């Protein structure tokens, strides 16, 4: 199925038996694959895909499995974190490049946890990924390697409590409201005026779909898998890093300390006054930086 408006087409792709929603703008030029963060979806790139197409690129934005309007297989039907993890998300991106972009080498542009999926794809299939641009990549503060040893059993027990009892669904029910989503976004964004009713609905509406609560609870219990610095050290592709200086969740100074010295990192650009989602808060800054990175590599 294909639905198009003036600048963007919304399409569905079948991956491993699941329906995956994606968007496309542009019919020619270098392909770009835009990957959202936790709780996001392809609509978080609505200020980017049309503009990147106008500048001569084919811009694709995808809903990761479990997010947005993609299918949400039940994580309780499998071991915890065995469906929603960065290895599977990386495979999804690689297969999308193969099947929807015709195996043409692609730049992967990512926000937050999407950055780990993009880096994973660049390691699995470096011949298909020309470069990865990470925008406020998640530092994974709840990863077991980030936690003091004494804290790990308590964090794991609380994660199990949320995932396996009704308390988790009650917690999600309190979060999944217009008021709370708006408050969370205003906390995350440096530019508060960018938090509009349109944005709140773009984030909230798919989160109310069947299965979304179970995906949410499974992923917030995901404290294993790779750390971002491990993936950046392992990739052979150039990595560009953009970071909102006003991000309250992922500290720009810690990001620079961890990532700037790595051989794969070709630039670390900080953005004053911008928070966790610069592509949506400040597209007039981010779109040219995407184009500059693509032109350079």
PDB file of C-alpha atoms in Angstrom:
ATOM      1  CA  UNK A   1       0.000   0.000   0.000  1.00  0.00           C
ATOM      2  CA  UNK A   2       1.247   3.481  -0.900  1.00  0.00           C
ATOM      3  CA  UNK A   3      -0.223   6.754   0.437  1.00  0.00           C
ATOM      4  CA  UNK A   4       1.248  10.040  -0.807  1.00  0.00           C
ATOM      5  CA  UNK A   5       0.847  13.682   0.078  1.00  0.00           C
ATOM      6  CA  UNK A   6       2.494  16.597  -1.688  1.00  0.00           C
ATOM      7  CA  UNK A   7       6.065  15.725  -0.678  1.00  0.00           C
ATOM      8  CA  UNK A   8       6.155  12.282   0.964  1.00  0.00           C
ATOM      9  CA  UNK A   9       4.869   8.790   0.230  1.00  0.00           C
ATOM     10  CA  UNK A  10       3.961   6.418   3.078  1.00  0.00           C
ATOM     11  CA  UNK A  11       4.545   2.775   2.185  1.00  0.00           C
ATOM     12  CA  UNK A  12       4.631  -0.688   3.778  1.00  0.00           C
ATOM     13  CA  UNK A  13       7.279  -3.365   3.378  1.00  0.00           C
ATOM     14  CA  UNK A  14       7.049  -6.966   4.574  1.00  0.00           C
ATOM     15  CA  UNK A  15      10.072  -7.988   6.627  1.00  0.00           C
ATOM     16  CA  UNK A  16      10.246 -11.472   8.179  1.00  0.00           C
ATOM     17  CA  UNK A  17       6.455 -11.662   8.017  1.00  0.00           C
ATOM     18  CA  UNK A  18       5.932  -8.249   9.632  1.00  0.00           C
ATOM     19  CA  UNK A  19       4.545  -5.090   8.065  1.00  0.00           C
ATOM     20  CA  UNK A  20       7.027  -2.227   8.306  1.00  0.00           C
ATOM     21  CA  UNK A  21       5.945   1.359   7.625  1.00  0.00           C
ATOM     22  CA  UNK A  22       8.334   3.703   5.861  1.00  0.00           C
ATOM     23  CA  UNK A  23       8.285   7.006   4.019  1.00  0.00           C
ATOM     24  CA  UNK A  24      10.047   8.147   0.886  1.00  0.00           C
ATOM     25  CA  UNK A  25      10.769  11.556  -0.609  1.00  0.00           C
ATOM     26  CA  UNK A  26      12.682  12.052  -3.834  1.00  0.00           C
ATOM     27  CA  UNK A  27      13.227   9.881  -6.901  1.00  0.00           C
ATOM     28  CA  UNK A  28      16.929  10.332  -7.589  1.00  0.00           C
ATOM     29  CA  UNK A  29      20.253  11.020  -5.936  1.00  0.00           C
ATOM     30  CA  UNK A  30      22.172   9.477  -3.062  1.00  0.00           C
ATOM     31  CA  UNK A  31      19.940   7.398  -0.776  1.00  0.00           C
ATOM     32  CA  UNK A  32      19.570   8.379   2.883  1.00  0.00           C
ATOM     33  CA  UNK A  33      17.897   6.187   5.504  1.00  0.00           C
ATOM     34  CA  UNK A  34      16.573   8.117   8.526  1.00  0.00           C
ATOM     35  CA  UNK A  35      16.135   6.180  11.789  1.00  0.00           C
ATOM     36  CA  UNK A  36      14.146   7.435  14.802  1.00  0.00           C
ATOM     37  CA  UNK A  37      14.854   7.031  18.515  1.00  0.00           C
ATOM     38  CA  UNK A  38      13.029   5.375  21.434  1.00  0.00           C
ATOM     39  CA  UNK A  39       9.307   6.124  21.318  1.00  0.00           C
ATOM     40  CA  UNK A  40       9.646   7.824  17.951  1.00  0.00           C
ATOM     41  CA  UNK A  41       8.736   6.918  14.393  1.00  0.00           C
ATOM     42  CA  UNK A  42       9.293   8.065  10.817  1.00  0.00           C
ATOM     43  CA  UNK A  43       7.121  11.145  11.385  1.00  0.00           C
ATOM     44  CA  UNK A  44       9.855  12.560  13.611  1.00  0.00           C
ATOM     45  CA  UNK A  45      11.710  13.235  10.337  1.00  0.00           C
ATOM     46  CA  UNK A  46       8.804  15.076   8.683  1.00  0.00           C
ATOM     47  CA  UNK A  47      10.852  18.315   8.587  1.00  0.00           C
ATOM     48  CA  UNK A  48      13.801  16.558   6.967  1.00  0.00           C
ATOM     49  CA  UNK A  49      12.734  14.061   4.323  1.00  0.00           C
ATOM     50  CA  UNK A  50      11.045  16.587   1.981  1.00  0.00           C
ATOM     51  CA  UNK A  51      13.903  19.093   2.285  1.00  0.00           C
ATOM     52  CA  UNK A  52      16.568  16.457   1.672  1.00  0.00           C
ATOM     53  CA  UNK A  53      14.663  15.354  -1.422  1.00  0.00           C
ATOM     54  CA  UNK A  54      14.602  18.950  -2.673  1.00  0.00           C
ATOM     55  CA  UNK A  55      18.382  19.061  -2.364  1.00  0.00           C
ATOM     56  CA  UNK A  56      18.736  16.045  -4.643  1.00  0.00           C
ATOM     57  CA  UNK A  57      18.592  12.981  -2.398  1.00  0.00           C
ATOM     58  CA  UNK A  58      16.317   9.988  -2.017  1.00  0.00           C
ATOM     59  CA  UNK A  59      15.265  10.194   1.628  1.00  0.00           C
ATOM     60  CA  UNK A  60      13.707   7.201   3.359  1.00  0.00           C
ATOM     61  CA  UNK A  61      12.424   7.272   6.953  1.00  0.00           C
ATOM     62  CA  UNK A  62      11.531   3.966   8.588  1.00  0.00           C
ATOM     63  CA  UNK A  63       9.549   2.770  11.589  1.00  0.00           C
ATOM     64  CA  UNK A  64      11.641   0.196  13.428  1.00  0.00           C
ATOM     65  CA  UNK A  65       9.903  -3.067  14.309  1.00  0.00           C
ATOM     66  CA  UNK A  66       7.594  -2.409  17.255  1.00  0.00           C
ATOM     67  CA  UNK A  67       7.473   1.353  16.732  1.00  0.00           C
ATOM     68  CA  UNK A  68       5.267   3.789  14.872  1.00  0.00           C
ATOM     69  CA  UNK A  69       2.933   2.014  12.482  1.00  0.00           C
ATOM     70  CA  UNK A  70       5.111  -1.063  12.033  1.00  0.00           C
ATOM     71  CA  UNK A  71       3.928  -4.382  13.437  1.00  0.00           C
ATOM     72  CA  UNK A  72       4.479  -5.053  17.130  1.00  0.00           C
ATOM     73  CA  UNK A  73       5.083  -8.768  17.705  1.00  0.00           C
ATOM     74  CA  UNK A  74       4.505  -9.788  21.309  1.00  0.00           C
ATOM     75  CA  UNK A  75       7.830  -9.792  23.201  1.00  0.00           C
ATOM     76  CA  UNK A  76       6.312 -12.081  25.857  1.00  0.00           C
ATOM     77  CA  UNK A  77       6.203 -14.853  23.250  1.00  0.00           C
ATOM     78  CA  UNK A  78      10.014 -14.964  23.255  1.00  0.00           C
ATOM     79  CA  UNK A  79      12.816 -14.516  25.794  1.00  0.00           C
ATOM     80  CA  UNK A  80      13.134 -10.928  27.099  1.00  0.00           C
ATOM     81  CA  UNK A  81      14.907  -8.549  24.718  1.00  0.00           C
ATOM     82  CA  UNK A  82      15.276 -11.195  22.009  1.00  0.00           C
ATOM     83  CA  UNK A  83      13.033  -9.326  19.525  1.00  0.00           C
ATOM     84  CA  UNK A  84      13.628  -5.663  20.318  1.00  0.00           C
ATOM     85  CA  UNK A  85      17.397  -5.268  20.347  1.00  0.00           C
ATOM     86  CA  UNK A  86      20.057  -3.548  18.285  1.00  0.00           C
ATOM     87  CA  UNK A  87      21.147  -6.680  16.458  1.00  0.00           C
ATOM     88  CA  UNK A  88      17.626  -7.196  15.063  1.00  0.00           C
ATOM     89  CA  UNK A  89      17.176  -3.492  14.330  1.00  0.00           C
ATOM     90  CA  UNK A  90      20.511  -3.464  12.478  1.00  0.00           C
ATOM     91  CA  UNK A  91      19.403  -6.461  10.421  1.00  0.00           C
ATOM     92  CA  UNK A  92      16.137  -4.663   9.616  1.00  0.00           C
ATOM     93  CA  UNK A  93      18.041  -1.671   8.244  1.00  0.00           C
ATOM     94  CA  UNK A  94      20.402  -3.850   6.209  1.00  0.00           C
ATOM     95  CA  UNK A  95      17.510  -5.801   4.680  1.00  0.00           C
ATOM     96  CA  UNK A  96      15.668  -2.561   3.916  1.00  0.00           C
ATOM     97  CA  UNK A  97      18.689  -1.246   2.007  1.00  0.00           C
ATOM     98  CA  UNK A  98      18.861  -4.524   0.087  1.00  0.00           C
ATOM     99  CA  UNK A  99      15.161  -4.832  -0.707  1.00  0.00           C
ATOM    100  CA  UNK A 100      13.925  -1.248  -0.951  1.00  0.00           C
ATOM    101  CA  UNK A 101      17.010   0.710  -1.969  1.00  0.00           C
ATOM    102  CA  UNK A 102      18.337  -1.967  -4.314  1.00  0.00           C
ATOM    103  CA  UNK A 103      21.532  -2.646  -2.332  1.00  0.00           C
ATOM    104  CA  UNK A 104      22.830   0.804  -3.230  1.00  0.00           C
ATOM    105  CA  UNK A 105      25.282   2.086  -0.601  1.00  0.00           C
ATOM    106  CA  UNK A 106      23.295   4.341   1.722  1.00  0.00           C
ATOM    107  CA  UNK A 107      23.970   6.972   4.363  1.00  0.00           C
ATOM    108  CA  UNK A 108      22.183   6.117   7.618  1.00  0.00           C
ATOM    109  CA  UNK A 109      21.101   9.161   9.658  1.00  0.00           C
ATOM    110  CA  UNK A 110      19.948   8.355  13.178  1.00  0.00           C
ATOM    111  CA  UNK A 111      18.584   9.966  16.344  1.00  0.00           C
ATOM    112  CA  UNK A 112      19.092   8.671  19.909  1.00  0.00           C
ATOM    113  CA  UNK A 113      18.892   4.852  20.194  1.00  0.00           C
ATOM    114  CA  UNK A 114      18.472   4.709  16.423  1.00  0.00           C
ATOM    115  CA  UNK A 115      22.174   5.492  16.279  1.00  0.00           C
ATOM    116  CA  UNK A 116      23.058   2.092  17.706  1.00  0.00           C
ATOM    117  CA  UNK A 117      20.873   0.408  15.077  1.00  0.00           C
ATOM    118  CA  UNK A 118      22.604   2.405  12.326  1.00  0.00           C
ATOM    119  CA  UNK A 119      26.072   1.578  13.636  1.00  0.00           C
ATOM    120  CA  UNK A 120      25.117  -2.088  13.937  1.00  0.00           C
ATOM    121  CA  UNK A 121      24.023  -2.065  10.282  1.00  0.00           C
ATOM    122  CA  UNK A 122      27.361  -0.550   9.251  1.00  0.00           C
ATOM    123  CA  UNK A 123      29.199  -3.404  10.975  1.00  0.00           C
ATOM    124  CA  UNK A 124      26.985  -6.176   9.578  1.00  0.00           C
ATOM    125  CA  UNK A 125      27.077  -4.854   5.999  1.00  0.00           C
ATOM    126  CA  UNK A 126      29.764  -2.177   5.540  1.00  0.00           C
ATOM    127  CA  UNK A 127      29.451  -2.489   1.775  1.00  0.00           C
ATOM    128  CA  UNK A 128      25.865  -1.180   2.023  1.00  0.00           C
ATOM    129  CA  UNK A 129      26.469   1.717   4.424  1.00  0.00           C
ATOM    130  CA  UNK A 130      28.480   4.695   3.159  1.00  0.00           C
ATOM    131  CA  UNK A 131      28.449   6.479   6.515  1.00  0.00           C
ATOM    132  CA  UNK A 132      26.503   6.884   9.738  1.00  0.00           C
ATOM    133  CA  UNK A 133      25.426  10.199  11.237  1.00  0.00           C
ATOM    134  CA  UNK A 134      24.435   9.941  14.899  1.00  0.00           C
ATOM    135  CA  UNK A 135      22.313  12.754  16.325  1.00  0.00           C
ATOM    136  CA  UNK A 136      22.354  12.792  20.140  1.00  0.00           C
ATOM    137  CA  UNK A 137      23.065   9.064  20.239  1.00  0.00           C
ATOM    138  CA  UNK A 138      21.944   7.281  23.389  1.00  0.00           C
ATOM    139  CA  UNK A 139      24.727   6.755  25.927  1.00  0.00           C
ATOM    140  CA  UNK A 140      22.732   3.815  27.350  1.00  0.00           C
ATOM    141  CA  UNK A 141      22.927   4.950  30.952  1.00  0.00           C
ATOM    142  CA  UNK A 142      21.050   1.876  32.231  1.00  0.00           C
ATOM    143  CA  UNK A 143      23.385  -0.602  30.524  1.00  0.00           C
ATOM    144  CA  UNK A 144      24.774  -3.141  32.990  1.00  0.00           C
ATOM    145  CA  UNK A 145      28.311  -1.928  32.245  1.00  0.00           C
ATOM    146  CA  UNK A 146      27.317   1.604  33.259  1.00  0.00           C
ATOM    147  CA  UNK A 147      25.786   0.506  36.579  1.00  0.00           C
ATOM    148  CA  UNK A 148      27.750   0.001  39.805  1.00  0.00           C
ATOM    149  CA  UNK A 149      27.870  -3.690  40.730  1.00  0.00           C
ATOM    150  CA  UNK A 150      25.733  -3.176  43.839  1.00  0.00           C
ATOM    151  CA  UNK A 151      23.000  -1.498  41.787  1.00  0.00           C
ATOM    152  CA  UNK A 152      22.580  -4.129  39.068  1.00  0.00           C
ATOM    153  CA  UNK A 153      20.320  -6.608  40.908  1.00  0.00           C
ATOM    154  CA  UNK A 154      18.009  -3.808  42.056  1.00  0.00           C
ATOM    155  CA  UNK A 155      17.679  -2.348  38.547  1.00  0.00           C
ATOM    156  CA  UNK A 156      17.073  -5.798  37.057  1.00  0.00           C
ATOM    157  CA  UNK A 157      14.419  -6.584  39.679  1.00  0.00           C
ATOM    158  CA  UNK A 158      12.604  -3.307  39.035  1.00  0.00           C
ATOM    159  CA  UNK A 159      12.695  -3.904  35.264  1.00  0.00           C
ATOM    160  CA  UNK A 160      11.199  -7.381  35.752  1.00  0.00           C
ATOM    161  CA  UNK A 161       8.540  -5.901  38.038  1.00  0.00           C
ATOM    162  CA  UNK A 162       7.465  -3.424  35.352  1.00  0.00           C
ATOM    163  CA  UNK A 163       7.644  -5.973  32.536  1.00  0.00           C
ATOM    164  CA  UNK A 164       5.856  -8.838  34.281  1.00  0.00           C
ATOM    165  CA  UNK A 165       3.185  -7.189  36.436  1.00  0.00           C
ATOM    166  CA  UNK A 166       0.253  -4.839  35.904  1.00  0.00           C
ATOM    167  CA  UNK A 167       2.338  -2.029  37.385  1.00  0.00           C
ATOM    168  CA  UNK A 168       4.145  -1.647  34.069  1.00  0.00           C
ATOM    169  CA  UNK A 169       0.928  -1.209  32.125  1.00  0.00           C
ATOM    170  CA  UNK A 170      -0.322   1.283  34.687  1.00  0.00           C
ATOM    171  CA  UNK A 171       2.928   3.220  34.349  1.00  0.00           C
ATOM    172  CA  UNK A 172       2.606   3.234  30.561  1.00  0.00           C
ATOM    173  CA  UNK A 173      -1.014   4.352  30.840  1.00  0.00           C
ATOM    174  CA  UNK A 174       0.094   7.376  32.848  1.00  0.00           C
ATOM    175  CA  UNK A 175       2.772   8.216  30.293  1.00  0.00           C
ATOM    176  CA  UNK A 176       0.688   7.736  27.148  1.00  0.00           C
ATOM    177  CA  UNK A 177      -1.422  10.900  27.442  1.00  0.00           C
ATOM    178  CA  UNK A 178      -1.254  14.177  25.544  1.00  0.00           C
ATOM    179  CA  UNK A 179      -0.291  16.084  28.666  1.00  0.00           C
ATOM    180  CA  UNK A 180       2.514  13.741  29.734  1.00  0.00           C
ATOM    181  CA  UNK A 181       3.940  13.280  26.243  1.00  0.00           C
ATOM    182  CA  UNK A 182       3.958  17.054  25.819  1.00  0.00           C
ATOM    183  CA  UNK A 183       5.731  17.509  29.155  1.00  0.00           C
ATOM    184  CA  UNK A 184       8.346  14.876  28.294  1.00  0.00           C
ATOM    185  CA  UNK A 185       9.018  16.497  24.930  1.00  0.00           C
ATOM    186  CA  UNK A 186       9.319  19.946  26.497  1.00  0.00           C
ATOM    187  CA  UNK A 187      11.845  18.501  28.927  1.00  0.00           C
ATOM    188  CA  UNK A 188      13.841  16.918  26.085  1.00  0.00           C
ATOM    189  CA  UNK A 189      13.718  19.853  23.681  1.00  0.00           C
ATOM    190  CA  UNK A 190      15.899  22.903  24.071  1.00  0.00           C
ATOM    191  CA  UNK A 191      13.545  24.828  21.798  1.00  0.00           C
ATOM    192  CA  UNK A 192      10.259  24.503  23.676  1.00  0.00           C
ATOM    193  CA  UNK A 193       8.321  26.209  20.882  1.00  0.00           C
ATOM    194  CA  UNK A 194       9.005  23.198  18.660  1.00  0.00           C
ATOM    195  CA  UNK A 195       6.719  21.072  20.852  1.00  0.00           C
ATOM    196  CA  UNK A 196       3.453  21.549  18.976  1.00  0.00           C
ATOM    197  CA  UNK A 197       0.144  19.656  19.129  1.00  0.00           C
ATOM    198  CA  UNK A 198       1.112  18.131  15.761  1.00  0.00           C
ATOM    199  CA  UNK A 199       4.316  16.720  17.244  1.00  0.00           C
ATOM    200  CA  UNK A 200       2.569  15.394  20.350  1.00  0.00           C
ATOM    201  CA  UNK A 201       0.051  13.530  18.202  1.00  0.00           C
ATOM    202  CA  UNK A 202       2.768  12.204  15.893  1.00  0.00           C
ATOM    203  CA  UNK A 203       4.482  10.603  18.894  1.00  0.00           C
ATOM    204  CA  UNK A 204       1.405   9.624  20.907  1.00  0.00           C
ATOM    205  CA  UNK A 205      -0.970   8.160  18.298  1.00  0.00           C
ATOM    206  CA  UNK A 206       1.117   5.095  17.318  1.00  0.00           C
ATOM    207  CA  UNK A 207       1.935   4.550  20.995  1.00  0.00           C
ATOM    208  CA  UNK A 208      -1.748   3.862  21.637  1.00  0.00           C
ATOM    209  CA  UNK A 209      -1.896   1.045  19.080  1.00  0.00           C
ATOM    210  CA  UNK A 210      -2.279  -2.583  20.242  1.00  0.00           C
ATOM    211  CA  UNK A 211       0.970  -4.103  21.450  1.00  0.00           C
ATOM    212  CA  UNK A 212       2.777  -0.801  21.987  1.00  0.00           C
ATOM    213  CA  UNK A 213       2.766  -1.116  25.779  1.00  0.00           C
ATOM    214  CA  UNK A 214       4.504  -4.502  25.682  1.00  0.00           C
ATOM    215  CA  UNK A 215       7.190  -3.206  23.310  1.00  0.00           C
ATOM    216  CA  UNK A 216       7.752  -0.234  25.612  1.00  0.00           C
ATOM    217  CA  UNK A 217       8.119  -2.400  28.717  1.00  0.00           C
ATOM    218  CA  UNK A 218      10.415  -4.880  26.981  1.00  0.00           C
ATOM    219  CA  UNK A 219      12.743  -2.199  25.650  1.00  0.00           C
ATOM    220  CA  UNK A 220      13.075  -0.260  28.907  1.00  0.00           C
ATOM    221  CA  UNK A 221      14.313  -3.527  30.443  1.00  0.00           C
ATOM    222  CA  UNK A 222      17.027  -3.878  27.776  1.00  0.00           C
ATOM    223  CA  UNK A 223      20.256  -3.324  29.699  1.00  0.00           C
ATOM    224  CA  UNK A 224      22.435  -5.684  27.674  1.00  0.00           C
ATOM    225  CA  UNK A 225      23.695  -5.576  24.106  1.00  0.00           C
ATOM    226  CA  UNK A 226      26.321  -3.187  22.782  1.00  0.00           C
ATOM    227  CA  UNK A 227      27.412   0.207  24.052  1.00  0.00           C
ATOM    228  CA  UNK A 228      27.680   3.009  21.482  1.00  0.00           C
ATOM    229  CA  UNK A 229      31.441   3.424  21.914  1.00  0.00           C
ATOM    230  CA  UNK A 230      31.896  -0.304  21.254  1.00  0.00           C
ATOM    231  CA  UNK A 231      30.021  -0.040  17.964  1.00  0.00           C
ATOM    232  CA  UNK A 232      31.867   3.133  16.925  1.00  0.00           C
ATOM    233  CA  UNK A 233      35.157   1.398  17.641  1.00  0.00           C
ATOM    234  CA  UNK A 234      34.111  -1.594  15.542  1.00  0.00           C
ATOM    235  CA  UNK A 235      32.705   0.136  12.454  1.00  0.00           C
ATOM    236  CA  UNK A 236      34.879   0.806   9.410  1.00  0.00           C
ATOM    237  CA  UNK A 237      32.541   3.478   8.050  1.00  0.00           C
ATOM    238  CA  UNK A 238      32.864   7.234   8.721  1.00  0.00           C
ATOM    239  CA  UNK A 239      30.761   8.460  11.636  1.00  0.00           C
ATOM    240  CA  UNK A 240      29.480  12.032  11.989  1.00  0.00           C
ATOM    241  CA  UNK A 241      28.160  13.086  15.391  1.00  0.00           C
ATOM    242  CA  UNK A 242      25.738  15.964  15.957  1.00  0.00           C
ATOM    243  CA  UNK A 243      24.742  16.861  19.514  1.00  0.00           C
ATOM    244  CA  UNK A 244      22.311  19.340  21.021  1.00  0.00           C
ATOM    245  CA  UNK A 245      24.116  21.150  23.814  1.00  0.00           C
ATOM    246  CA  UNK A 246      20.855  21.544  25.754  1.00  0.00           C
ATOM    247  CA  UNK A 247      20.078  17.792  25.715  1.00  0.00           C
ATOM    248  CA  UNK A 248      19.092  16.965  29.330  1.00  0.00           C
ATOM    249  CA  UNK A 249      19.221  13.200  28.775  1.00  0.00           C
ATOM    250  CA  UNK A 250      22.479  12.619  26.885  1.00  0.00           C
ATOM    251  CA  UNK A 251      25.301  14.865  28.069  1.00  0.00           C
ATOM    252  CA  UNK A 252      27.235  16.512  25.252  1.00  0.00           C
ATOM    253  CA  UNK A 253      30.489  16.626  27.244  1.00  0.00           C
ATOM    254  CA  UNK A 254      30.326  12.909  28.027  1.00  0.00           C
ATOM    255  CA  UNK A 255      29.539  12.214  24.392  1.00  0.00           C
ATOM    256  CA  UNK A 256      32.567  14.192  23.244  1.00  0.00           C
ATOM    257  CA  UNK A 257      34.794  12.412  25.791  1.00  0.00           C
ATOM    258  CA  UNK A 258      33.646   8.967  24.723  1.00  0.00           C
ATOM    259  CA  UNK A 259      33.415   9.389  20.966  1.00  0.00           C
ATOM    260  CA  UNK A 260      35.529  12.240  19.607  1.00  0.00           C
ATOM    261  CA  UNK A 261      38.863  10.349  19.968  1.00  0.00           C
ATOM    262  CA  UNK A 262      37.647   7.261  18.071  1.00  0.00           C
ATOM    263  CA  UNK A 263      39.157   6.720  14.599  1.00  0.00           C
ATOM    264  CA  UNK A 264      35.775   6.302  12.899  1.00  0.00           C
ATOM    265  CA  UNK A 265      34.484   9.689  14.127  1.00  0.00           C
ATOM    266  CA  UNK A 266      35.168  12.311  11.459  1.00  0.00           C
ATOM    267  CA  UNK A 267      33.367  15.202  13.172  1.00  0.00           C
ATOM    268  CA  UNK A 268      31.665  16.125  16.428  1.00  0.00           C
ATOM    269  CA  UNK A 269      29.374  19.125  15.968  1.00  0.00           C
ATOM    270  CA  UNK A 270      27.596  20.620  18.985  1.00  0.00           C
ATOM    271  CA  UNK A 271      24.445  22.668  18.492  1.00  0.00           C
ATOM    272  CA  UNK A 272      23.836  25.471  21.033  1.00  0.00           C
ATOM    273  CA  UNK A 273      20.370  25.826  22.494  1.00  0.00           C
ATOM    274  CA  UNK A 274      19.116  22.570  20.980  1.00  0.00           C
ATOM    275  CA  UNK A 275      18.025  19.479  22.927  1.00  0.00           C
ATOM    276  CA  UNK A 276      17.671  15.760  22.308  1.00  0.00           C
ATOM    277  CA  UNK A 277      15.989  15.834  18.885  1.00  0.00           C
ATOM    278  CA  UNK A 278      17.813  18.448  16.777  1.00  0.00           C
ATOM    279  CA  UNK A 279      16.389  17.160  13.497  1.00  0.00           C
ATOM    280  CA  UNK A 280      12.938  18.256  14.673  1.00  0.00           C
ATOM    281  CA  UNK A 281      13.905  21.240  16.830  1.00  0.00           C
ATOM    282  CA  UNK A 282      16.330  22.832  14.387  1.00  0.00           C
ATOM    283  CA  UNK A 283      15.975  21.347  10.892  1.00  0.00           C
ATOM    284  CA  UNK A 284      17.470  24.524   9.418  1.00  0.00           C
ATOM    285  CA  UNK A 285      20.715  23.560  11.202  1.00  0.00           C
ATOM    286  CA  UNK A 286      20.577  19.794  10.812  1.00  0.00           C
ATOM    287  CA  UNK A 287      19.563  19.417   7.166  1.00  0.00           C
ATOM    288  CA  UNK A 288      22.636  21.294   5.860  1.00  0.00           C
ATOM    289  CA  UNK A 289      24.864  19.228   8.175  1.00  0.00           C
ATOM    290  CA  UNK A 290      23.375  16.031   6.768  1.00  0.00           C
ATOM    291  CA  UNK A 291      24.006  17.305   3.251  1.00  0.00           C
ATOM    292  CA  UNK A 292      27.586  18.314   4.134  1.00  0.00           C
ATOM    293  CA  UNK A 293      28.404  14.871   5.522  1.00  0.00           C
ATOM    294  CA  UNK A 294      26.899  13.115   2.499  1.00  0.00           C
ATOM    295  CA  UNK A 295      28.826  15.357   0.092  1.00  0.00           C
ATOM    296  CA  UNK A 296      32.107  14.692   1.906  1.00  0.00           C
ATOM    297  CA  UNK A 297      31.878  10.896   1.838  1.00  0.00           C
TER     298      UNK A 297
END
